PDB file of C-alpha atoms in Angstrom:
ATOM      1  CA  GLY A 701     -15.947 -13.501  29.189  1.00  0.00           C
ATOM      2  CA  GLU A 702     -15.034 -10.212  27.586  1.00  0.00           C
ATOM      3  CA  ASN A 703     -16.649  -6.981  28.717  1.00  0.00           C
ATOM      4  CA  VAL A 704     -16.250  -3.705  26.816  1.00  0.00           C
ATOM      5  CA  GLU A 705     -17.067  -0.300  28.273  1.00  0.00           C
ATOM      6  CA  GLN A 706     -17.370   2.737  25.998  1.00  0.00           C
ATOM      7  CA  HIS A 707     -17.463   6.457  26.836  1.00  0.00           C
ATOM      8  CA  PRO A 708     -18.976   8.915  26.316  1.00  0.00           C
ATOM      9  CA  SER A 709     -22.452   7.790  25.280  1.00  0.00           C
ATOM     10  CA  THR A 710     -23.034  11.077  23.448  1.00  0.00           C
ATOM     11  CA  LEU A 711     -20.549  13.574  22.054  1.00  0.00           C
ATOM     12  CA  SER A 712     -21.163  16.873  20.344  1.00  0.00           C
ATOM     13  CA  VAL A 713     -18.331  18.799  18.666  1.00  0.00           C
ATOM     14  CA  GLN A 714     -18.005  21.766  16.348  1.00  0.00           C
ATOM     15  CA  GLU A 715     -17.204  21.053  12.729  1.00  0.00           C
ATOM     16  CA  GLY A 716     -13.464  21.068  12.254  1.00  0.00           C
ATOM     17  CA  ASP A 717     -12.695  20.109  15.846  1.00  0.00           C
ATOM     18  CA  SER A 718     -11.454  16.702  16.993  1.00  0.00           C
ATOM     19  CA  ALA A 719     -13.485  13.940  18.624  1.00  0.00           C
ATOM     20  CA  VAL A 720     -12.189  11.211  20.922  1.00  0.00           C
ATOM     21  CA  ILE A 721     -14.064   8.088  22.013  1.00  0.00           C
ATOM     22  CA  LYS A 722     -12.597   5.740  24.617  1.00  0.00           C
ATOM     23  CA  CYS A 723     -13.092   2.046  25.371  1.00  0.00           C
ATOM     24  CA  THR A 724     -11.813  -0.354  27.973  1.00  0.00           C
ATOM     25  CA  TYR A 725     -11.841  -4.136  27.803  1.00  0.00           C
ATOM     26  CA  SER A 726     -11.477  -6.828  30.439  1.00  0.00           C
ATOM     27  CA  ASP A 727     -10.014  -9.922  28.749  1.00  0.00           C
ATOM     28  CA  SER A 728      -6.236  -9.724  28.343  1.00  0.00           C
ATOM     29  CA  ALA A 729      -6.482 -12.468  25.675  1.00  0.00           C
ATOM     30  CA  SER A 730      -8.339 -10.137  23.295  1.00  0.00           C
ATOM     31  CA  ASN A 731      -6.105  -9.214  20.385  1.00  0.00           C
ATOM     32  CA  TYR A 732      -8.353  -7.523  17.838  1.00  0.00           C
ATOM     33  CA  PHE A 733     -10.097  -4.170  18.312  1.00  0.00           C
ATOM     34  CA  PRO A 734     -12.305  -2.822  15.521  1.00  0.00           C
ATOM     35  CA  TRP A 735     -14.375   0.344  15.367  1.00  0.00           C
ATOM     36  CA  TYR A 736     -17.707   0.428  13.546  1.00  0.00           C
ATOM     37  CA  LYS A 737     -19.770   3.378  12.374  1.00  0.00           C
ATOM     38  CA  GLN A 738     -23.548   3.105  12.132  1.00  0.00           C
ATOM     39  CA  GLU A 739     -25.511   5.689  10.205  1.00  0.00           C
ATOM     40  CA  LEU A 740     -29.245   6.075  10.603  1.00  0.00           C
ATOM     41  CA  GLY A 741     -31.162   3.168   9.061  1.00  0.00           C
ATOM     42  CA  LYS A 742     -28.039   1.232   8.167  1.00  0.00           C
ATOM     43  CA  GLY A 743     -25.995  -1.574   9.608  1.00  0.00           C
ATOM     44  CA  PRO A 744     -22.640  -0.926  11.278  1.00  0.00           C
ATOM     45  CA  GLN A 745     -19.642  -0.564   8.972  1.00  0.00           C
ATOM     46  CA  LEU A 746     -16.002  -1.125   9.850  1.00  0.00           C
ATOM     47  CA  ILE A 747     -13.981   2.094   9.724  1.00  0.00           C
ATOM     48  CA  ILE A 748     -10.693   1.071  11.292  1.00  0.00           C
ATOM     49  CA  ASP A 749      -9.241  -1.754  13.348  1.00  0.00           C
ATOM     50  CA  ILE A 750      -6.096  -2.482  15.303  1.00  0.00           C
ATOM     51  CA  ARG A 751      -4.400  -5.646  16.441  1.00  0.00           C
ATOM     52  CA  SER A 752      -2.554  -6.103  19.694  1.00  0.00           C
ATOM     53  CA  ASN A 753       0.876  -6.149  18.085  1.00  0.00           C
ATOM     54  CA  VAL A 754       0.691  -2.413  17.252  1.00  0.00           C
ATOM     55  CA  GLY A 755       0.045   0.622  19.418  1.00  0.00           C
ATOM     56  CA  GLU A 756      -1.390   3.039  16.864  1.00  0.00           C
ATOM     57  CA  LYS A 757      -2.919   3.019  13.422  1.00  0.00           C
ATOM     58  CA  LYS A 758      -4.001   5.905  11.236  1.00  0.00           C
ATOM     59  CA  ASP A 759      -6.185   6.197   8.165  1.00  0.00           C
ATOM     60  CA  GLN A 760      -6.546   9.774   6.898  1.00  0.00           C
ATOM     61  CA  ARG A 761      -8.579  11.663   9.548  1.00  0.00           C
ATOM     62  CA  ILE A 762      -9.159   8.595  11.716  1.00  0.00           C
ATOM     63  CA  ALA A 763      -6.696   7.061  14.152  1.00  0.00           C
ATOM     64  CA  VAL A 764      -6.889   4.393  16.817  1.00  0.00           C
ATOM     65  CA  THR A 765      -4.538   3.905  19.759  1.00  0.00           C
ATOM     66  CA  LEU A 766      -4.164   0.834  21.934  1.00  0.00           C
ATOM     67  CA  ASN A 767      -2.706   0.501  25.423  1.00  0.00           C
ATOM     68  CA  LYS A 768      -2.514  -3.208  26.187  1.00  0.00           C
ATOM     69  CA  THR A 769      -1.188  -2.709  29.690  1.00  0.00           C
ATOM     70  CA  ALA A 770      -4.117  -0.540  30.696  1.00  0.00           C
ATOM     71  CA  LYS A 771      -6.540  -2.480  28.489  1.00  0.00           C
ATOM     72  CA  HIS A 772      -7.939   0.539  26.744  1.00  0.00           C
ATOM     73  CA  PHE A 773      -8.167   1.804  23.190  1.00  0.00           C
ATOM     74  CA  SER A 774      -9.399   5.036  21.673  1.00  0.00           C
ATOM     75  CA  LEU A 775     -10.751   6.409  18.408  1.00  0.00           C
ATOM     76  CA  HIS A 776      -9.595   9.829  17.284  1.00  0.00           C
ATOM     77  CA  ILE A 777     -11.312  11.761  14.502  1.00  0.00           C
ATOM     78  CA  THR A 778      -9.650  14.977  13.407  1.00  0.00           C
ATOM     79  CA  GLU A 779     -11.067  17.839  11.297  1.00  0.00           C
ATOM     80  CA  THR A 780     -14.590  16.547  11.847  1.00  0.00           C
ATOM     81  CA  GLN A 781     -17.178  16.971   9.113  1.00  0.00           C
ATOM     82  CA  PRO A 782     -20.998  16.757   9.177  1.00  0.00           C
ATOM     83  CA  GLU A 783     -20.870  13.306   7.558  1.00  0.00           C
ATOM     84  CA  ASP A 784     -19.001  12.038  10.614  1.00  0.00           C
ATOM     85  CA  SER A 785     -22.272  12.306  12.570  1.00  0.00           C
ATOM     86  CA  ALA A 786     -23.267   8.729  13.440  1.00  0.00           C
ATOM     87  CA  VAL A 787     -23.136   6.147  16.226  1.00  0.00           C
ATOM     88  CA  TYR A 788     -19.701   4.649  16.769  1.00  0.00           C
ATOM     89  CA  PHE A 789     -19.089   1.256  18.379  1.00  0.00           C
ATOM     90  CA  CYS A 790     -15.862  -0.204  19.657  1.00  0.00           C
ATOM     91  CA  ALA A 791     -15.427  -3.961  19.976  1.00  0.00           C
ATOM     92  CA  ALA A 792     -12.926  -6.512  21.180  1.00  0.00           C
ATOM     93  CA  THR A 793     -12.269 -10.192  20.604  1.00  0.00           C
ATOM     94  CA  ARG A 794      -9.610 -12.840  20.414  1.00  0.00           C
ATOM     95  CA  ILE A 795      -9.192 -13.880  16.810  1.00  0.00           C
ATOM     96  CA  GLN A 796      -9.862 -17.617  16.556  1.00  0.00           C
ATOM     97  CA  GLY A 797     -11.993 -18.795  13.666  1.00  0.00           C
ATOM     98  CA  ALA A 798     -15.348 -17.115  13.340  1.00  0.00           C
ATOM     99  CA  GLN A 799     -15.423 -13.775  15.131  1.00  0.00           C
ATOM    100  CA  LYS A 800     -17.280 -13.317  18.401  1.00  0.00           C
ATOM    101  CA  LEU A 801     -17.009  -9.580  18.761  1.00  0.00           C
ATOM    102  CA  VAL A 802     -18.103  -8.019  22.050  1.00  0.00           C
ATOM    103  CA  PHE A 803     -19.287  -4.476  21.433  1.00  0.00           C
ATOM    104  CA  GLY A 804     -19.309  -1.372  23.588  1.00  0.00           C
ATOM    105  CA  GLN A 805     -22.525   0.532  24.217  1.00  0.00           C
ATOM    106  CA  GLY A 806     -21.981   3.000  21.412  1.00  0.00           C
ATOM    107  CA  THR A 807     -21.305   6.746  21.177  1.00  0.00           C
ATOM    108  CA  ARG A 808     -23.658   9.051  19.328  1.00  0.00           C
ATOM    109  CA  LEU A 809     -21.429  11.681  17.715  1.00  0.00           C
ATOM    110  CA  THR A 810     -23.004  14.895  16.471  1.00  0.00           C
ATOM    111  CA  ILE A 811     -21.015  17.374  14.417  1.00  0.00           C
ATOM    112  CA  ASN A 812     -22.390  20.905  14.703  1.00  0.00           C
ATOM    113  CA  PRO A 813     -21.908  23.136  11.626  1.00  0.00           C
TER     114      PRO A 813
ATOM    115  CA  GLU B1459     -27.024  -7.618  -5.581  1.00  0.00           C
ATOM    116  CA  THR B1460     -23.979  -7.069  -3.433  1.00  0.00           C
ATOM    117  CA  GLY B1461     -23.241  -7.217   0.292  1.00  0.00           C
ATOM    118  CA  VAL B1462     -25.582  -8.566   2.915  1.00  0.00           C
ATOM    119  CA  THR B1463     -29.335  -8.408   2.324  1.00  0.00           C
ATOM    120  CA  GLN B1464     -31.945  -8.832   5.039  1.00  0.00           C
ATOM    121  CA  THR B1465     -35.683  -9.338   4.624  1.00  0.00           C
ATOM    122  CA  PRO B1466     -38.118  -8.199   5.744  1.00  0.00           C
ATOM    123  CA  ARG B1467     -36.860  -4.765   6.784  1.00  0.00           C
ATOM    124  CA  HIS B1468     -39.799  -4.339   9.142  1.00  0.00           C
ATOM    125  CA  LEU B1469     -41.927  -6.963  10.870  1.00  0.00           C
ATOM    126  CA  VAL B1470     -44.798  -6.644  13.336  1.00  0.00           C
ATOM    127  CA  MET B1471     -46.007  -9.813  14.996  1.00  0.00           C
ATOM    128  CA  GLY B1472     -48.173 -10.966  17.840  1.00  0.00           C
ATOM    129  CA  MET B1473     -46.818 -13.100  20.643  1.00  0.00           C
ATOM    130  CA  THR B1474     -48.410 -16.257  19.265  1.00  0.00           C
ATOM    131  CA  ASN B1475     -47.200 -15.816  15.679  1.00  0.00           C
ATOM    132  CA  LYS B1476     -44.456 -17.712  13.908  1.00  0.00           C
ATOM    133  CA  LYS B1477     -42.303 -15.723  11.522  1.00  0.00           C
ATOM    134  CA  SER B1478     -38.822 -15.877  10.025  1.00  0.00           C
ATOM    135  CA  LEU B1479     -36.099 -13.392   9.241  1.00  0.00           C
ATOM    136  CA  LYS B1480     -33.933 -14.038   6.210  1.00  0.00           C
ATOM    137  CA  CYS B1481     -30.368 -13.040   5.468  1.00  0.00           C
ATOM    138  CA  GLU B1482     -28.406 -13.544   2.257  1.00  0.00           C
ATOM    139  CA  GLN B1483     -24.782 -12.651   1.671  1.00  0.00           C
ATOM    140  CA  HIS B1484     -23.279 -12.177  -1.792  1.00  0.00           C
ATOM    141  CA  LEU B1485     -19.662 -11.853  -0.638  1.00  0.00           C
ATOM    142  CA  GLY B1486     -18.568 -15.497  -0.745  1.00  0.00           C
ATOM    143  CA  HIS B1487     -17.952 -15.510   2.995  1.00  0.00           C
ATOM    144  CA  ASN B1488     -17.852 -18.646   5.142  1.00  0.00           C
ATOM    145  CA  ALA B1489     -19.198 -17.325   8.460  1.00  0.00           C
ATOM    146  CA  MET B1490     -22.538 -15.724   9.303  1.00  0.00           C
ATOM    147  CA  TYR B1491     -23.903 -14.095  12.437  1.00  0.00           C
ATOM    148  CA  TRP B1492     -27.076 -12.868  14.093  1.00  0.00           C
ATOM    149  CA  TYR B1493     -26.843  -9.825  16.377  1.00  0.00           C
ATOM    150  CA  LYS B1494     -29.594  -8.156  18.400  1.00  0.00           C
ATOM    151  CA  GLN B1495     -29.577  -4.363  18.747  1.00  0.00           C
ATOM    152  CA  SER B1496     -31.873  -2.897  21.408  1.00  0.00           C
ATOM    153  CA  ALA B1497     -32.212   0.719  22.418  1.00  0.00           C
ATOM    154  CA  LYS B1498     -29.473   1.827  24.794  1.00  0.00           C
ATOM    155  CA  LYS B1499     -27.812  -1.606  24.809  1.00  0.00           C
ATOM    156  CA  PRO B1500     -24.698  -2.881  23.102  1.00  0.00           C
ATOM    157  CA  LEU B1501     -24.946  -5.088  20.066  1.00  0.00           C
ATOM    158  CA  GLU B1502     -25.541  -8.579  21.447  1.00  0.00           C
ATOM    159  CA  LEU B1503     -24.164 -11.612  19.641  1.00  0.00           C
ATOM    160  CA  MET B1504     -26.843 -14.284  19.330  1.00  0.00           C
ATOM    161  CA  PHE B1505     -25.581 -16.984  16.965  1.00  0.00           C
ATOM    162  CA  VAL B1506     -22.493 -17.712  14.892  1.00  0.00           C
ATOM    163  CA  TYR B1507     -22.254 -20.122  11.995  1.00  0.00           C
ATOM    164  CA  SER B1508     -18.887 -21.103  10.552  1.00  0.00           C
ATOM    165  CA  LEU B1509     -18.836 -23.310   7.476  1.00  0.00           C
ATOM    166  CA  GLU B1510     -22.588 -23.862   8.026  1.00  0.00           C
ATOM    167  CA  GLU B1511     -22.102 -25.260  11.513  1.00  0.00           C
ATOM    168  CA  ARG B1512     -23.295 -23.410  14.568  1.00  0.00           C
ATOM    169  CA  VAL B1513     -20.286 -22.526  16.685  1.00  0.00           C
ATOM    170  CA  GLU B1514     -21.915 -20.141  19.131  1.00  0.00           C
ATOM    171  CA  ASN B1515     -25.269 -19.935  20.839  1.00  0.00           C
ATOM    172  CA  ASN B1516     -24.962 -17.062  23.229  1.00  0.00           C
ATOM    173  CA  SER B1517     -27.559 -18.150  25.822  1.00  0.00           C
ATOM    174  CA  VAL B1518     -30.396 -17.199  23.506  1.00  0.00           C
ATOM    175  CA  PRO B1519     -33.937 -18.325  24.471  1.00  0.00           C
ATOM    176  CA  SER B1520     -35.289 -21.258  22.484  1.00  0.00           C
ATOM    177  CA  ARG B1521     -38.039 -19.076  21.006  1.00  0.00           C
ATOM    178  CA  PHE B1522     -35.283 -17.950  18.607  1.00  0.00           C
ATOM    179  CA  SER B1523     -34.188 -20.738  16.279  1.00  0.00           C
ATOM    180  CA  PRO B1524     -31.448 -20.168  13.682  1.00  0.00           C
ATOM    181  CA  GLU B1525     -30.970 -22.087  10.474  1.00  0.00           C
ATOM    182  CA  CYS B1526     -28.067 -21.989   8.023  1.00  0.00           C
ATOM    183  CA  PRO B1527     -28.886 -24.171   4.997  1.00  0.00           C
ATOM    184  CA  ASN B1528     -25.766 -23.083   3.070  1.00  0.00           C
ATOM    185  CA  SER B1529     -22.939 -20.589   3.361  1.00  0.00           C
ATOM    186  CA  SER B1530     -24.943 -17.807   1.679  1.00  0.00           C
ATOM    187  CA  HIS B1531     -28.185 -17.977   3.638  1.00  0.00           C
ATOM    188  CA  LEU B1532     -29.105 -17.567   7.268  1.00  0.00           C
ATOM    189  CA  PHE B1533     -32.551 -17.598   8.848  1.00  0.00           C
ATOM    190  CA  LEU B1534     -33.866 -16.694  12.268  1.00  0.00           C
ATOM    191  CA  HIS B1535     -37.138 -18.445  13.065  1.00  0.00           C
ATOM    192  CA  LEU B1536     -39.289 -16.664  15.624  1.00  0.00           C
ATOM    193  CA  HIS B1537     -41.959 -18.321  17.765  1.00  0.00           C
ATOM    194  CA  THR B1538     -43.994 -17.090  20.753  1.00  0.00           C
ATOM    195  CA  LEU B1539     -41.888 -13.992  21.240  1.00  0.00           C
ATOM    196  CA  GLN B1540     -42.246 -11.479  24.053  1.00  0.00           C
ATOM    197  CA  PRO B1541     -42.597  -7.689  23.751  1.00  0.00           C
ATOM    198  CA  GLU B1542     -39.056  -7.320  25.133  1.00  0.00           C
ATOM    199  CA  ASP B1543     -37.809  -9.135  22.026  1.00  0.00           C
ATOM    200  CA  SER B1544     -38.672  -6.067  19.964  1.00  0.00           C
ATOM    201  CA  ALA B1545     -35.377  -4.862  18.513  1.00  0.00           C
ATOM    202  CA  LEU B1546     -33.310  -4.492  15.364  1.00  0.00           C
ATOM    203  CA  TYR B1547     -31.911  -7.856  14.308  1.00  0.00           C
ATOM    204  CA  LEU B1548     -28.705  -7.579  12.339  1.00  0.00           C
ATOM    205  CA  CYS B1549     -27.155 -10.238  10.175  1.00  0.00           C
ATOM    206  CA  ALA B1550     -23.463 -10.163   9.338  1.00  0.00           C
ATOM    207  CA  SER B1551     -20.930 -12.237   7.433  1.00  0.00           C
ATOM    208  CA  SER B1552     -17.167 -12.569   7.398  1.00  0.00           C
ATOM    209  CA  GLN B1553     -14.427 -14.566   5.738  1.00  0.00           C
ATOM    210  CA  GLU B1554     -12.451 -16.594   8.229  1.00  0.00           C
ATOM    211  CA  GLY B1555      -9.273 -18.513   7.631  1.00  0.00           C
ATOM    212  CA  PRO B1556      -6.075 -17.820   5.703  1.00  0.00           C
ATOM    213  CA  ARG B1557      -7.743 -15.862   2.892  1.00  0.00           C
ATOM    214  CA  GLY B1558      -9.634 -13.551   5.236  1.00  0.00           C
ATOM    215  CA  ARG B1559      -8.379 -10.615   7.254  1.00  0.00           C
ATOM    216  CA  GLY B1560     -10.042 -12.061  10.286  1.00  0.00           C
ATOM    217  CA  GLY B1561     -12.536 -10.029  12.223  1.00  0.00           C
ATOM    218  CA  GLU B1562     -14.141  -7.741   9.655  1.00  0.00           C
ATOM    219  CA  LEU B1563     -17.879  -8.200   9.777  1.00  0.00           C
ATOM    220  CA  PHE B1564     -20.087  -6.990   6.951  1.00  0.00           C
ATOM    221  CA  PHE B1565     -23.539  -6.137   8.292  1.00  0.00           C
ATOM    222  CA  GLY B1566     -26.904  -5.999   6.608  1.00  0.00           C
ATOM    223  CA  GLU B1567     -29.271  -3.094   7.257  1.00  0.00           C
ATOM    224  CA  GLY B1568     -31.270  -5.083   9.781  1.00  0.00           C
ATOM    225  CA  SER B1569     -34.828  -6.273  10.318  1.00  0.00           C
ATOM    226  CA  ARG B1570     -36.805  -4.082  12.702  1.00  0.00           C
ATOM    227  CA  LEU B1571     -39.027  -6.392  14.766  1.00  0.00           C
ATOM    228  CA  THR B1572     -41.973  -5.232  16.861  1.00  0.00           C
ATOM    229  CA  VAL B1573     -43.740  -7.751  19.081  1.00  0.00           C
ATOM    230  CA  LEU B1574     -47.200  -6.714  20.215  1.00  0.00           C
TER     231      LEU B1574
END
């Protein structure tokens, strides 16, 4: 089955700087890679996703890159703000009916003012 | 109400108790999920229901019993749990098929379970 590794487990950056979180996956059949953000006391929320037919996707300050050959994908947050502080999870799956996402271990991102 | 609602938000139970967690989604989705979130562990998929039929049971012990009476409601029945079952249990829903984007899960805020 799929296995997703996520690094780092914690990340602290100065406000305004960039943050990068990296994930690797094991199953070459996986074709969908979402990123979720979980704030304290809330459930995870999708912030961006990418499918295997594209190499990069951007949404304002957030971007995701995918390297299918190396089986890794990354989340990039630019111009970080205090509200970006949260736990971020990457996930991977092969889209076929109901989703069976396999999540990484999570990265606790802290933005220092 | 909108989104995915879970009740209760907090539950404390003894190992011999029987309790249930409830999830309701108001998004018109056709798939529902139970995930377990423990400290320092990835989100673990427990059960998946698609069109009210269970399509995944991810090697979950029988002391956890899911029920999906219709596409809007999902239950997790708990019986003779162990202290290591203490965790945050998250319910999610999604729309699968041609009308859905495929893959986007909408999570509830979770039920925090403590087993004494």
